[in-house]
Amino acid sequence: MAGIENRIVTHAFGRQISWQGRSGRAYSLVSENLEHFAMGDAELYLIAKGNHVLWVGSTDELVGDPLSRSRCRLALDCADRVFRLLSPGAAAERLSTIWDLEGAEPVAGAQAA
């Protein structure tokens, strides 16, 4: 039960940052604690090292795609940060959002408190 409470606290106080996808669309992301990272069922995550995106996805990709699962494990071994997408949008948009975020980069100077 304590792990769940810590995760909720982390979500509530995570720092928001904007990343711009390869399409030019801006995304609001919340930083997660990498050491205590646990994926939620319906959320999209971006795993990165510095400003380089290593993996983007959700539990659906981990369950349904062995290649994505391998890429996620490798990304977690190399990563120094992880983010949760604030508003993942409709399920039908999930794959296009993943594609867009795979080429994303942080927006300079556009951090929210």
PDB file of N, CA and C in Angstrom:
ATOM      1  N   MET A   1       0.813  -1.188   0.000  1.00  0.00           N
ATOM      2  CA  MET A   1       0.000   0.000   0.000  1.00  0.00           C
ATOM      3  C   MET A   1       0.862   1.260   0.000  1.00  0.00           C
ATOM      4  N   ALA A   2       2.012   1.249   0.679  1.00  0.00           N
ATOM      5  CA  ALA A   2       2.878   2.436   0.740  1.00  0.00           C
ATOM      6  C   ALA A   2       3.397   2.803  -0.639  1.00  0.00           C
ATOM      7  N   GLY A   3       3.695   1.800  -1.493  1.00  0.00           N
ATOM      8  CA  GLY A   3       4.168   2.078  -2.846  1.00  0.00           C
ATOM      9  C   GLY A   3       3.148   2.838  -3.668  1.00  0.00           C
ATOM     10  N   ILE A   4       1.892   2.516  -3.487  1.00  0.00           N
ATOM     11  CA  ILE A   4       0.830   3.217  -4.209  1.00  0.00           C
ATOM     12  C   ILE A   4       0.742   4.652  -3.734  1.00  0.00           C
ATOM     13  N   GLU A   5       0.821   4.863  -2.428  1.00  0.00           N
ATOM     14  CA  GLU A   5       0.759   6.223  -1.889  1.00  0.00           C
ATOM     15  C   GLU A   5       1.925   7.061  -2.401  1.00  0.00           C
ATOM     16  N   ASN A   6       3.145   6.491  -2.438  1.00  0.00           N
ATOM     17  CA  ASN A   6       4.298   7.220  -2.948  1.00  0.00           C
ATOM     18  C   ASN A   6       4.119   7.590  -4.409  1.00  0.00           C
ATOM     19  N   ARG A   7       3.551   6.698  -5.176  1.00  0.00           N
ATOM     20  CA  ARG A   7       3.344   6.961  -6.588  1.00  0.00           C
ATOM     21  C   ARG A   7       2.363   8.107  -6.780  1.00  0.00           C
ATOM     22  N   ILE A   8       1.320   8.136  -5.986  1.00  0.00           N
ATOM     23  CA  ILE A   8       0.336   9.211  -6.066  1.00  0.00           C
ATOM     24  C   ILE A   8       0.975  10.541  -5.683  1.00  0.00           C
ATOM     25  N   VAL A   9       1.768  10.551  -4.637  1.00  0.00           N
ATOM     26  CA  VAL A   9       2.451  11.776  -4.228  1.00  0.00           C
ATOM     27  C   VAL A   9       3.376  12.242  -5.343  1.00  0.00           C
ATOM     28  N   THR A  10       4.123  11.316  -5.951  1.00  0.00           N
ATOM     29  CA  THR A  10       5.019  11.665  -7.058  1.00  0.00           C
ATOM     30  C   THR A  10       4.235  12.282  -8.198  1.00  0.00           C
ATOM     31  N   HIS A  11       3.083  11.713  -8.536  1.00  0.00           N
ATOM     32  CA  HIS A  11       2.269  12.264  -9.616  1.00  0.00           C
ATOM     33  C   HIS A  11       1.797  13.671  -9.276  1.00  0.00           C
ATOM     34  N   ALA A  12       1.417  13.880  -8.032  1.00  0.00           N
ATOM     35  CA  ALA A  12       0.859  15.169  -7.652  1.00  0.00           C
ATOM     36  C   ALA A  12       1.897  16.280  -7.676  1.00  0.00           C
ATOM     37  N   PHE A  13       3.162  15.956  -7.417  1.00  0.00           N
ATOM     38  CA  PHE A  13       4.169  16.991  -7.311  1.00  0.00           C
ATOM     39  C   PHE A  13       5.208  16.925  -8.423  1.00  0.00           C
ATOM     40  N   GLY A  14       4.980  16.149  -9.468  1.00  0.00           N
ATOM     41  CA  GLY A  14       5.917  16.090 -10.583  1.00  0.00           C
ATOM     42  C   GLY A  14       5.997  17.428 -11.302  1.00  0.00           C
ATOM     43  N   ARG A  15       7.163  17.746 -11.802  1.00  0.00           N
ATOM     44  CA  ARG A  15       7.377  19.001 -12.514  1.00  0.00           C
ATOM     45  C   ARG A  15       6.883  18.866 -13.946  1.00  0.00           C
ATOM     46  N   GLN A  16       6.125  19.848 -14.398  1.00  0.00           N
ATOM     47  CA  GLN A  16       5.607  19.840 -15.774  1.00  0.00           C
ATOM     48  C   GLN A  16       6.629  20.469 -16.708  1.00  0.00           C
ATOM     49  N   ILE A  17       6.722  19.901 -17.893  1.00  0.00           N
ATOM     50  CA  ILE A  17       7.619  20.413 -18.920  1.00  0.00           C
ATOM     51  C   ILE A  17       6.948  20.197 -20.277  1.00  0.00           C
ATOM     52  N   SER A  18       7.237  21.065 -21.210  1.00  0.00           N
ATOM     53  CA  SER A  18       6.681  20.930 -22.557  1.00  0.00           C
ATOM     54  C   SER A  18       7.716  20.323 -23.497  1.00  0.00           C
ATOM     55  N   TRP A  19       7.269  19.381 -24.285  1.00  0.00           N
ATOM     56  CA  TRP A  19       8.093  18.811 -25.350  1.00  0.00           C
ATOM     57  C   TRP A  19       7.351  19.039 -26.657  1.00  0.00           C
ATOM     58  N   GLN A  20       8.093  19.231 -27.723  1.00  0.00           N
ATOM     59  CA  GLN A  20       7.500  19.437 -29.039  1.00  0.00           C
ATOM     60  C   GLN A  20       7.750  18.199 -29.890  1.00  0.00           C
ATOM     61  N   GLY A  21       6.652  17.641 -30.421  1.00  0.00           N
ATOM     62  CA  GLY A  21       6.745  16.454 -31.250  1.00  0.00           C
ATOM     63  C   GLY A  21       7.290  16.772 -32.628  1.00  0.00           C
ATOM     64  N   ARG A  22       7.576  15.721 -33.390  1.00  0.00           N
ATOM     65  CA  ARG A  22       8.118  15.939 -34.740  1.00  0.00           C
ATOM     66  C   ARG A  22       7.125  16.650 -35.641  1.00  0.00           C
ATOM     67  N   SER A  23       5.835  16.625 -35.313  1.00  0.00           N
ATOM     68  CA  SER A  23       4.817  17.318 -36.102  1.00  0.00           C
ATOM     69  C   SER A  23       4.745  18.804 -35.762  1.00  0.00           C
ATOM     70  N   GLY A  24       5.403  19.205 -34.667  1.00  0.00           N
ATOM     71  CA  GLY A  24       5.312  20.583 -34.192  1.00  0.00           C
ATOM     72  C   GLY A  24       4.327  20.747 -33.046  1.00  0.00           C
ATOM     73  N   ARG A  25       3.550  19.726 -32.761  1.00  0.00           N
ATOM     74  CA  ARG A  25       2.576  19.776 -31.667  1.00  0.00           C
ATOM     75  C   ARG A  25       3.305  19.806 -30.321  1.00  0.00           C
ATOM     76  N   ALA A  26       2.809  20.614 -29.394  1.00  0.00           N
ATOM     77  CA  ALA A  26       3.370  20.695 -28.053  1.00  0.00           C
ATOM     78  C   ALA A  26       2.640  19.729 -27.124  1.00  0.00           C
ATOM     79  N   TYR A  27       3.394  19.069 -26.267  1.00  0.00           N
ATOM     80  CA  TYR A  27       2.854  18.119 -25.300  1.00  0.00           C
ATOM     81  C   TYR A  27       3.264  18.528 -23.897  1.00  0.00           C
ATOM     82  N   SER A  28       2.324  18.478 -22.957  1.00  0.00           N
ATOM     83  CA  SER A  28       2.627  18.716 -21.549  1.00  0.00           C
ATOM     84  C   SER A  28       2.940  17.380 -20.902  1.00  0.00           C
ATOM     85  N   LEU A  29       4.124  17.280 -20.334  1.00  0.00           N
ATOM     86  CA  LEU A  29       4.574  16.061 -19.679  1.00  0.00           C
ATOM     87  C   LEU A  29       4.881  16.363 -18.224  1.00  0.00           C
ATOM     88  N   VAL A  30       4.741  15.352 -17.378  1.00  0.00           N
ATOM     89  CA  VAL A  30       5.072  15.470 -15.960  1.00  0.00           C
ATOM     90  C   VAL A  30       6.232  14.531 -15.680  1.00  0.00           C
ATOM     91  N   SER A  31       7.262  15.059 -15.025  1.00  0.00           N
ATOM     92  CA  SER A  31       8.406  14.206 -14.699  1.00  0.00           C
ATOM     93  C   SER A  31       8.004  13.207 -13.616  1.00  0.00           C
ATOM     94  N   GLU A  32       8.512  12.010 -13.763  1.00  0.00           N
ATOM     95  CA  GLU A  32       8.285  10.926 -12.809  1.00  0.00           C
ATOM     96  C   GLU A  32       9.615  10.579 -12.162  1.00  0.00           C
ATOM     97  N   ASN A  33       9.570  10.015 -10.985  1.00  0.00           N
ATOM     98  CA  ASN A  33      10.770   9.555 -10.303  1.00  0.00           C
ATOM     99  C   ASN A  33      11.231   8.268 -10.974  1.00  0.00           C
ATOM    100  N   LEU A  34      12.387   8.301 -11.609  1.00  0.00           N
ATOM    101  CA  LEU A  34      12.888   7.140 -12.349  1.00  0.00           C
ATOM    102  C   LEU A  34      13.159   5.950 -11.439  1.00  0.00           C
ATOM    103  N   GLU A  35      13.627   6.205 -10.228  1.00  0.00           N
ATOM    104  CA  GLU A  35      13.939   5.112  -9.307  1.00  0.00           C
ATOM    105  C   GLU A  35      12.702   4.348  -8.852  1.00  0.00           C
ATOM    106  N   HIS A  36      11.552   5.022  -8.800  1.00  0.00           N
ATOM    107  CA  HIS A  36      10.319   4.395  -8.331  1.00  0.00           C
ATOM    108  C   HIS A  36       9.271   4.336  -9.436  1.00  0.00           C
ATOM    109  N   PHE A  37       9.721   4.326 -10.669  1.00  0.00           N
ATOM    110  CA  PHE A  37       8.825   4.391 -11.814  1.00  0.00           C
ATOM    111  C   PHE A  37       7.974   3.127 -11.938  1.00  0.00           C
ATOM    112  N   ALA A  38       6.672   3.332 -12.095  1.00  0.00           N
ATOM    113  CA  ALA A  38       5.725   2.250 -12.344  1.00  0.00           C
ATOM    114  C   ALA A  38       4.685   2.781 -13.320  1.00  0.00           C
ATOM    115  N   MET A  39       4.411   2.014 -14.354  1.00  0.00           N
ATOM    116  CA  MET A  39       3.474   2.453 -15.389  1.00  0.00           C
ATOM    117  C   MET A  39       2.034   2.232 -14.960  1.00  0.00           C
ATOM    118  N   GLY A  40       1.185   3.207 -15.281  1.00  0.00           N
ATOM    119  CA  GLY A  40      -0.252   3.064 -15.107  1.00  0.00           C
ATOM    120  C   GLY A  40      -0.839   2.407 -16.352  1.00  0.00           C
ATOM    121  N   ASP A  41      -2.044   1.929 -16.259  1.00  0.00           N
ATOM    122  CA  ASP A  41      -2.651   1.176 -17.354  1.00  0.00           C
ATOM    123  C   ASP A  41      -2.931   1.984 -18.617  1.00  0.00           C
ATOM    124  N   ALA A  42      -3.462   3.180 -18.487  1.00  0.00           N
ATOM    125  CA  ALA A  42      -3.944   3.905 -19.665  1.00  0.00           C
ATOM    126  C   ALA A  42      -3.102   5.135 -19.985  1.00  0.00           C
ATOM    127  N   GLU A  43      -1.883   5.198 -19.447  1.00  0.00           N
ATOM    128  CA  GLU A  43      -1.079   6.401 -19.623  1.00  0.00           C
ATOM    129  C   GLU A  43       0.069   6.153 -20.599  1.00  0.00           C
ATOM    130  N   LEU A  44       0.475   7.218 -21.283  1.00  0.00           N
ATOM    131  CA  LEU A  44       1.635   7.165 -22.171  1.00  0.00           C
ATOM    132  C   LEU A  44       2.839   7.737 -21.440  1.00  0.00           C
ATOM    133  N   TYR A  45       3.997   7.142 -21.682  1.00  0.00           N
ATOM    134  CA  TYR A  45       5.232   7.558 -21.037  1.00  0.00           C
ATOM    135  C   TYR A  45       6.305   7.812 -22.078  1.00  0.00           C
ATOM    136  N   LEU A  46       7.206   8.726 -21.737  1.00  0.00           N
ATOM    137  CA  LEU A  46       8.363   9.035 -22.558  1.00  0.00           C
ATOM    138  C   LEU A  46       9.584   8.798 -21.681  1.00  0.00           C
ATOM    139  N   ILE A  47      10.464   7.907 -22.126  1.00  0.00           N
ATOM    140  CA  ILE A  47      11.699   7.604 -21.406  1.00  0.00           C
ATOM    141  C   ILE A  47      12.833   8.233 -22.208  1.00  0.00           C
ATOM    142  N   ALA A  48      13.689   9.002 -21.525  1.00  0.00           N
ATOM    143  CA  ALA A  48      14.710   9.762 -22.235  1.00  0.00           C
ATOM    144  C   ALA A  48      16.038   9.751 -21.490  1.00  0.00           C
ATOM    145  N   LYS A  49      17.077  10.053 -22.245  1.00  0.00           N
ATOM    146  CA  LYS A  49      18.389  10.348 -21.684  1.00  0.00           C
ATOM    147  C   LYS A  49      18.730  11.745 -22.165  1.00  0.00           C
ATOM    148  N   GLY A  50      18.782  12.681 -21.234  1.00  0.00           N
ATOM    149  CA  GLY A  50      18.964  14.079 -21.621  1.00  0.00           C
ATOM    150  C   GLY A  50      17.777  14.516 -22.465  1.00  0.00           C
ATOM    151  N   ASN A  51      18.060  15.073 -23.631  1.00  0.00           N
ATOM    152  CA  ASN A  51      17.005  15.525 -24.541  1.00  0.00           C
ATOM    153  C   ASN A  51      16.677  14.507 -25.620  1.00  0.00           C
ATOM    154  N   HIS A  52      17.212  13.292 -25.507  1.00  0.00           N
ATOM    155  CA  HIS A  52      17.019  12.262 -26.521  1.00  0.00           C
ATOM    156  C   HIS A  52      15.975  11.241 -26.065  1.00  0.00           C
ATOM    157  N   VAL A  53      14.937  11.095 -26.855  1.00  0.00           N
ATOM    158  CA  VAL A  53      13.875  10.134 -26.550  1.00  0.00           C
ATOM    159  C   VAL A  53      14.389   8.730 -26.837  1.00  0.00           C
ATOM    160  N   LEU A  54      14.258   7.847 -25.846  1.00  0.00           N
ATOM    161  CA  LEU A  54      14.690   6.459 -26.007  1.00  0.00           C
ATOM    162  C   LEU A  54      13.514   5.519 -26.276  1.00  0.00           C
ATOM    163  N   TRP A  55      12.359   5.815 -25.684  1.00  0.00           N
ATOM    164  CA  TRP A  55      11.171   4.955 -25.848  1.00  0.00           C
ATOM    165  C   TRP A  55       9.935   5.755 -25.485  1.00  0.00           C
ATOM    166  N   VAL A  56       8.856   5.512 -26.201  1.00  0.00           N
ATOM    167  CA  VAL A  56       7.547   6.099 -25.892  1.00  0.00           C
ATOM    168  C   VAL A  56       6.525   4.976 -25.982  1.00  0.00           C
ATOM    169  N   GLY A  57       5.639   4.908 -25.000  1.00  0.00           N
ATOM    170  CA  GLY A  57       4.599   3.893 -25.069  1.00  0.00           C
ATOM    171  C   GLY A  57       3.814   3.780 -23.784  1.00  0.00           C
ATOM    172  N   SER A  58       3.042   2.709 -23.738  1.00  0.00           N
ATOM    173  CA  SER A  58       2.166   2.425 -22.604  1.00  0.00           C
ATOM    174  C   SER A  58       2.261   0.941 -22.286  1.00  0.00           C
ATOM    175  N   THR A  59       1.490   0.513 -21.323  1.00  0.00           N
ATOM    176  CA  THR A  59       1.482  -0.915 -20.994  1.00  0.00           C
ATOM    177  C   THR A  59       0.974  -1.753 -22.163  1.00  0.00           C
ATOM    178  N   ASP A  60       0.127  -1.179 -23.024  1.00  0.00           N
ATOM    179  CA  ASP A  60      -0.357  -1.911 -24.206  1.00  0.00           C
ATOM    180  C   ASP A  60       0.799  -2.350 -25.091  1.00  0.00           C
ATOM    181  N   GLU A  61       1.780  -1.456 -25.289  1.00  0.00           N
ATOM    182  CA  GLU A  61       2.930  -1.807 -26.117  1.00  0.00           C
ATOM    183  C   GLU A  61       3.784  -2.886 -25.444  1.00  0.00           C
ATOM    184  N   LEU A  62       3.920  -2.802 -24.137  1.00  0.00           N
ATOM    185  CA  LEU A  62       4.721  -3.795 -23.418  1.00  0.00           C
ATOM    186  C   LEU A  62       4.102  -5.177 -23.473  1.00  0.00           C
ATOM    187  N   VAL A  63       2.784  -5.234 -23.381  1.00  0.00           N
ATOM    188  CA  VAL A  63       2.087  -6.514 -23.392  1.00  0.00           C
ATOM    189  C   VAL A  63       2.006  -7.087 -24.802  1.00  0.00           C
ATOM    190  N   GLY A  64       1.702  -6.236 -25.779  1.00  0.00           N
ATOM    191  CA  GLY A  64       1.406  -6.722 -27.116  1.00  0.00           C
ATOM    192  C   GLY A  64       2.547  -6.761 -28.105  1.00  0.00           C
ATOM    193  N   ASP A  65       3.700  -6.180 -27.772  1.00  0.00           N
ATOM    194  CA  ASP A  65       4.780  -6.077 -28.750  1.00  0.00           C
ATOM    195  C   ASP A  65       6.119  -6.430 -28.110  1.00  0.00           C
ATOM    196  N   PRO A  66       6.641  -7.630 -28.373  1.00  0.00           N
ATOM    197  CA  PRO A  66       7.917  -8.046 -27.779  1.00  0.00           C
ATOM    198  C   PRO A  66       9.082  -7.105 -28.121  1.00  0.00           C
ATOM    199  N   LEU A  67       9.099  -6.539 -29.315  1.00  0.00           N
ATOM    200  CA  LEU A  67      10.164  -5.611 -29.691  1.00  0.00           C
ATOM    201  C   LEU A  67      10.092  -4.342 -28.841  1.00  0.00           C
ATOM    202  N   SER A  68       8.897  -3.827 -28.648  1.00  0.00           N
ATOM    203  CA  SER A  68       8.714  -2.644 -27.815  1.00  0.00           C
ATOM    204  C   SER A  68       9.119  -2.936 -26.374  1.00  0.00           C
ATOM    205  N   ARG A  69       8.813  -4.120 -25.889  1.00  0.00           N
ATOM    206  CA  ARG A  69       9.179  -4.519 -24.535  1.00  0.00           C
ATOM    207  C   ARG A  69      10.708  -4.523 -24.379  1.00  0.00           C
ATOM    208  N   SER A  70      11.416  -5.048 -25.368  1.00  0.00           N
ATOM    209  CA  SER A  70      12.878  -5.059 -25.336  1.00  0.00           C
ATOM    210  C   SER A  70      13.444  -3.649 -25.383  1.00  0.00           C
ATOM    211  N   ARG A  71      12.868  -2.804 -26.237  1.00  0.00           N
ATOM    212  CA  ARG A  71      13.322  -1.420 -26.346  1.00  0.00           C
ATOM    213  C   ARG A  71      13.083  -0.662 -25.040  1.00  0.00           C
ATOM    214  N   CYS A  72      11.969  -0.935 -24.392  1.00  0.00           N
ATOM    215  CA  CYS A  72      11.661  -0.277 -23.118  1.00  0.00           C
ATOM    216  C   CYS A  72      12.670  -0.686 -22.048  1.00  0.00           C
ATOM    217  N   ARG A  73      12.987  -1.964 -21.965  1.00  0.00           N
ATOM    218  CA  ARG A  73      13.979  -2.428 -20.978  1.00  0.00           C
ATOM    219  C   ARG A  73      15.333  -1.765 -21.208  1.00  0.00           C
ATOM    220  N   LEU A  74      15.768  -1.711 -22.453  1.00  0.00           N
ATOM    221  CA  LEU A  74      17.034  -1.075 -22.783  1.00  0.00           C
ATOM    222  C   LEU A  74      16.986   0.416 -22.447  1.00  0.00           C
ATOM    223  N   ALA A  75      15.876   1.061 -22.762  1.00  0.00           N
ATOM    224  CA  ALA A  75      15.717   2.482 -22.466  1.00  0.00           C
ATOM    225  C   ALA A  75      15.816   2.732 -20.963  1.00  0.00           C
ATOM    226  N   LEU A  76      15.177   1.897 -20.167  1.00  0.00           N
ATOM    227  CA  LEU A  76      15.226   2.075 -18.708  1.00  0.00           C
ATOM    228  C   LEU A  76      16.637   1.876 -18.162  1.00  0.00           C
ATOM    229  N   ASP A  77      17.424   1.017 -18.802  1.00  0.00           N
ATOM    230  CA  ASP A  77      18.808   0.819 -18.377  1.00  0.00           C
ATOM    231  C   ASP A  77      19.670   2.051 -18.644  1.00  0.00           C
ATOM    232  N   CYS A  78      19.337   2.815 -19.688  1.00  0.00           N
ATOM    233  CA  CYS A  78      20.141   3.971 -20.104  1.00  0.00           C
ATOM    234  C   CYS A  78      19.575   5.308 -19.646  1.00  0.00           C
ATOM    235  N   ALA A  79      18.318   5.351 -19.326  1.00  0.00           N
ATOM    236  CA  ALA A  79      17.596   6.611 -19.097  1.00  0.00           C
ATOM    237  C   ALA A  79      18.062   7.358 -17.858  1.00  0.00           C
ATOM    238  N   ASP A  80      17.901   8.682 -17.917  1.00  0.00           N
ATOM    239  CA  ASP A  80      18.114   9.498 -16.733  1.00  0.00           C
ATOM    240  C   ASP A  80      16.850  10.281 -16.374  1.00  0.00           C
ATOM    241  N   ARG A  81      15.787  10.081 -17.160  1.00  0.00           N
ATOM    242  CA  ARG A  81      14.517  10.740 -16.866  1.00  0.00           C
ATOM    243  C   ARG A  81      13.362  10.003 -17.522  1.00  0.00           C
ATOM    244  N   VAL A  82      12.190  10.170 -16.913  1.00  0.00           N
ATOM    245  CA  VAL A  82      10.970   9.579 -17.461  1.00  0.00           C
ATOM    246  C   VAL A  82       9.834  10.571 -17.231  1.00  0.00           C
ATOM    247  N   PHE A  83       8.927  10.631 -18.199  1.00  0.00           N
ATOM    248  CA  PHE A  83       7.815  11.560 -18.144  1.00  0.00           C
ATOM    249  C   PHE A  83       6.515  10.834 -18.456  1.00  0.00           C
ATOM    250  N   ARG A  84       5.434  11.364 -17.883  1.00  0.00           N
ATOM    251  CA  ARG A  84       4.085  10.867 -18.158  1.00  0.00           C
ATOM    252  C   ARG A  84       3.355  11.951 -18.938  1.00  0.00           C
ATOM    253  N   LEU A  85       2.673  11.564 -19.996  1.00  0.00           N
ATOM    254  CA  LEU A  85       1.887  12.502 -20.798  1.00  0.00           C
ATOM    255  C   LEU A  85       0.661  12.906 -19.997  1.00  0.00           C
ATOM    256  N   LEU A  86       0.433  14.206 -19.866  1.00  0.00           N
ATOM    257  CA  LEU A  86      -0.686  14.693 -19.055  1.00  0.00           C
ATOM    258  C   LEU A  86      -2.039  14.330 -19.628  1.00  0.00           C
ATOM    259  N   SER A  87      -2.211  14.498 -20.921  1.00  0.00           N
ATOM    260  CA  SER A  87      -3.499  14.158 -21.537  1.00  0.00           C
ATOM    261  C   SER A  87      -3.246  13.279 -22.744  1.00  0.00           C
ATOM    262  N   PRO A  88      -3.295  11.960 -22.546  1.00  0.00           N
ATOM    263  CA  PRO A  88      -2.955  11.041 -23.626  1.00  0.00           C
ATOM    264  C   PRO A  88      -3.893  11.083 -24.822  1.00  0.00           C
ATOM    265  N   GLY A  89      -5.067  11.681 -24.693  1.00  0.00           N
ATOM    266  CA  GLY A  89      -5.998  11.769 -25.815  1.00  0.00           C
ATOM    267  C   GLY A  89      -6.746  10.469 -26.033  1.00  0.00           C
ATOM    268  N   ALA A  90      -7.416  10.397 -27.143  1.00  0.00           N
ATOM    269  CA  ALA A  90      -8.237   9.231 -27.464  1.00  0.00           C
ATOM    270  C   ALA A  90      -7.357   8.030 -27.794  1.00  0.00           C
ATOM    271  N   ALA A  91      -7.866   6.851 -27.514  1.00  0.00           N
ATOM    272  CA  ALA A  91      -7.128   5.619 -27.797  1.00  0.00           C
ATOM    273  C   ALA A  91      -6.782   5.514 -29.277  1.00  0.00           C
ATOM    274  N   ALA A  92      -7.640   6.020 -30.146  1.00  0.00           N
ATOM    275  CA  ALA A  92      -7.394   5.962 -31.589  1.00  0.00           C
ATOM    276  C   ALA A  92      -6.190   6.803 -31.996  1.00  0.00           C
ATOM    277  N   GLU A  93      -5.844   7.799 -31.193  1.00  0.00           N
ATOM    278  CA  GLU A  93      -4.707   8.673 -31.489  1.00  0.00           C
ATOM    279  C   GLU A  93      -3.399   8.179 -30.875  1.00  0.00           C
ATOM    280  N   ARG A  94      -3.454   7.118 -30.105  1.00  0.00           N
ATOM    281  CA  ARG A  94      -2.295   6.668 -29.347  1.00  0.00           C
ATOM    282  C   ARG A  94      -1.073   6.411 -30.219  1.00  0.00           C
ATOM    283  N   LEU A  95      -1.233   5.667 -31.294  1.00  0.00           N
ATOM    284  CA  LEU A  95      -0.088   5.333 -32.142  1.00  0.00           C
ATOM    285  C   LEU A  95       0.516   6.554 -32.820  1.00  0.00           C
ATOM    286  N   SER A  96      -0.328   7.492 -33.257  1.00  0.00           N
ATOM    287  CA  SER A  96       0.211   8.703 -33.880  1.00  0.00           C
ATOM    288  C   SER A  96       0.899   9.585 -32.835  1.00  0.00           C
ATOM    289  N   THR A  97       0.395   9.585 -31.615  1.00  0.00           N
ATOM    290  CA  THR A  97       1.034  10.340 -30.541  1.00  0.00           C
ATOM    291  C   THR A  97       2.390   9.725 -30.208  1.00  0.00           C
ATOM    292  N   ILE A  98       2.464   8.408 -30.148  1.00  0.00           N
ATOM    293  CA  ILE A  98       3.736   7.725 -29.895  1.00  0.00           C
ATOM    294  C   ILE A  98       4.738   8.079 -30.985  1.00  0.00           C
ATOM    295  N   TRP A  99       4.321   7.995 -32.232  1.00  0.00           N
ATOM    296  CA  TRP A  99       5.207   8.337 -33.354  1.00  0.00           C
ATOM    297  C   TRP A  99       5.702   9.778 -33.221  1.00  0.00           C
ATOM    298  N   ASP A 100       4.800  10.686 -32.906  1.00  0.00           N
ATOM    299  CA  ASP A 100       5.148  12.099 -32.795  1.00  0.00           C
ATOM    300  C   ASP A 100       6.146  12.333 -31.658  1.00  0.00           C
ATOM    301  N   LEU A 101       5.916  11.689 -30.520  1.00  0.00           N
ATOM    302  CA  LEU A 101       6.798  11.874 -29.373  1.00  0.00           C
ATOM    303  C   LEU A 101       8.154  11.199 -29.536  1.00  0.00           C
ATOM    304  N   GLU A 102       8.243  10.160 -30.364  1.00  0.00           N
ATOM    305  CA  GLU A 102       9.533   9.506 -30.583  1.00  0.00           C
ATOM    306  C   GLU A 102      10.555  10.461 -31.193  1.00  0.00           C
ATOM    307  N   GLY A 103      10.095  11.491 -31.879  1.00  0.00           N
ATOM    308  CA  GLY A 103      10.987  12.496 -32.442  1.00  0.00           C
ATOM    309  C   GLY A 103      10.922  13.820 -31.708  1.00  0.00           C
ATOM    310  N   ALA A 104      10.447  13.803 -30.482  1.00  0.00           N
ATOM    311  CA  ALA A 104      10.229  15.047 -29.718  1.00  0.00           C
ATOM    312  C   ALA A 104      11.514  15.557 -29.081  1.00  0.00           C
ATOM    313  N   GLU A 105      11.448  16.814 -28.702  1.00  0.00           N
ATOM    314  CA  GLU A 105      12.528  17.422 -27.923  1.00  0.00           C
ATOM    315  C   GLU A 105      11.921  18.460 -26.985  1.00  0.00           C
ATOM    316  N   PRO A 106      12.599  18.721 -25.861  1.00  0.00           N
ATOM    317  CA  PRO A 106      12.067  19.693 -24.907  1.00  0.00           C
ATOM    318  C   PRO A 106      11.981  21.076 -25.533  1.00  0.00           C
ATOM    319  N   VAL A 107      10.960  21.813 -25.154  1.00  0.00           N
ATOM    320  CA  VAL A 107      10.813  23.191 -25.601  1.00  0.00           C
ATOM    321  C   VAL A 107      11.640  24.039 -24.656  1.00  0.00           C
ATOM    322  N   ALA A 108      12.606  24.747 -25.183  1.00  0.00           N
ATOM    323  CA  ALA A 108      13.508  25.563 -24.362  1.00  0.00           C
ATOM    324  C   ALA A 108      12.750  26.680 -23.661  1.00  0.00           C
ATOM    325  N   GLY A 109      12.943  26.776 -22.361  1.00  0.00           N
ATOM    326  CA  GLY A 109      12.365  27.862 -21.578  1.00  0.00           C
ATOM    327  C   GLY A 109      10.868  27.793 -21.350  1.00  0.00           C
ATOM    328  N   ALA A 110      10.198  26.712 -21.729  1.00  0.00           N
ATOM    329  CA  ALA A 110       8.743  26.627 -21.586  1.00  0.00           C
ATOM    330  C   ALA A 110       8.360  25.640 -20.493  1.00  0.00           C
ATOM    331  N   GLN A 111       8.895  25.817 -19.293  1.00  0.00           N
ATOM    332  CA  GLN A 111       8.574  24.927 -18.197  1.00  0.00           C
ATOM    333  C   GLN A 111       7.542  25.558 -17.291  1.00  0.00           C
ATOM    334  N   ALA A 112       6.594  24.742 -16.865  1.00  0.00           N
ATOM    335  CA  ALA A 112       5.566  25.227 -15.940  1.00  0.00           C
ATOM    336  C   ALA A 112       5.993  24.884 -14.517  1.00  0.00           C
ATOM    337  N   ALA A 113       5.468  25.633 -13.587  1.00  0.00           N
ATOM    338  CA  ALA A 113       5.803  25.388 -12.177  1.00  0.00           C
ATOM    339  C   ALA A 113       5.111  24.162 -11.654  1.00  0.00           C
TER     340      ALA A 113
END
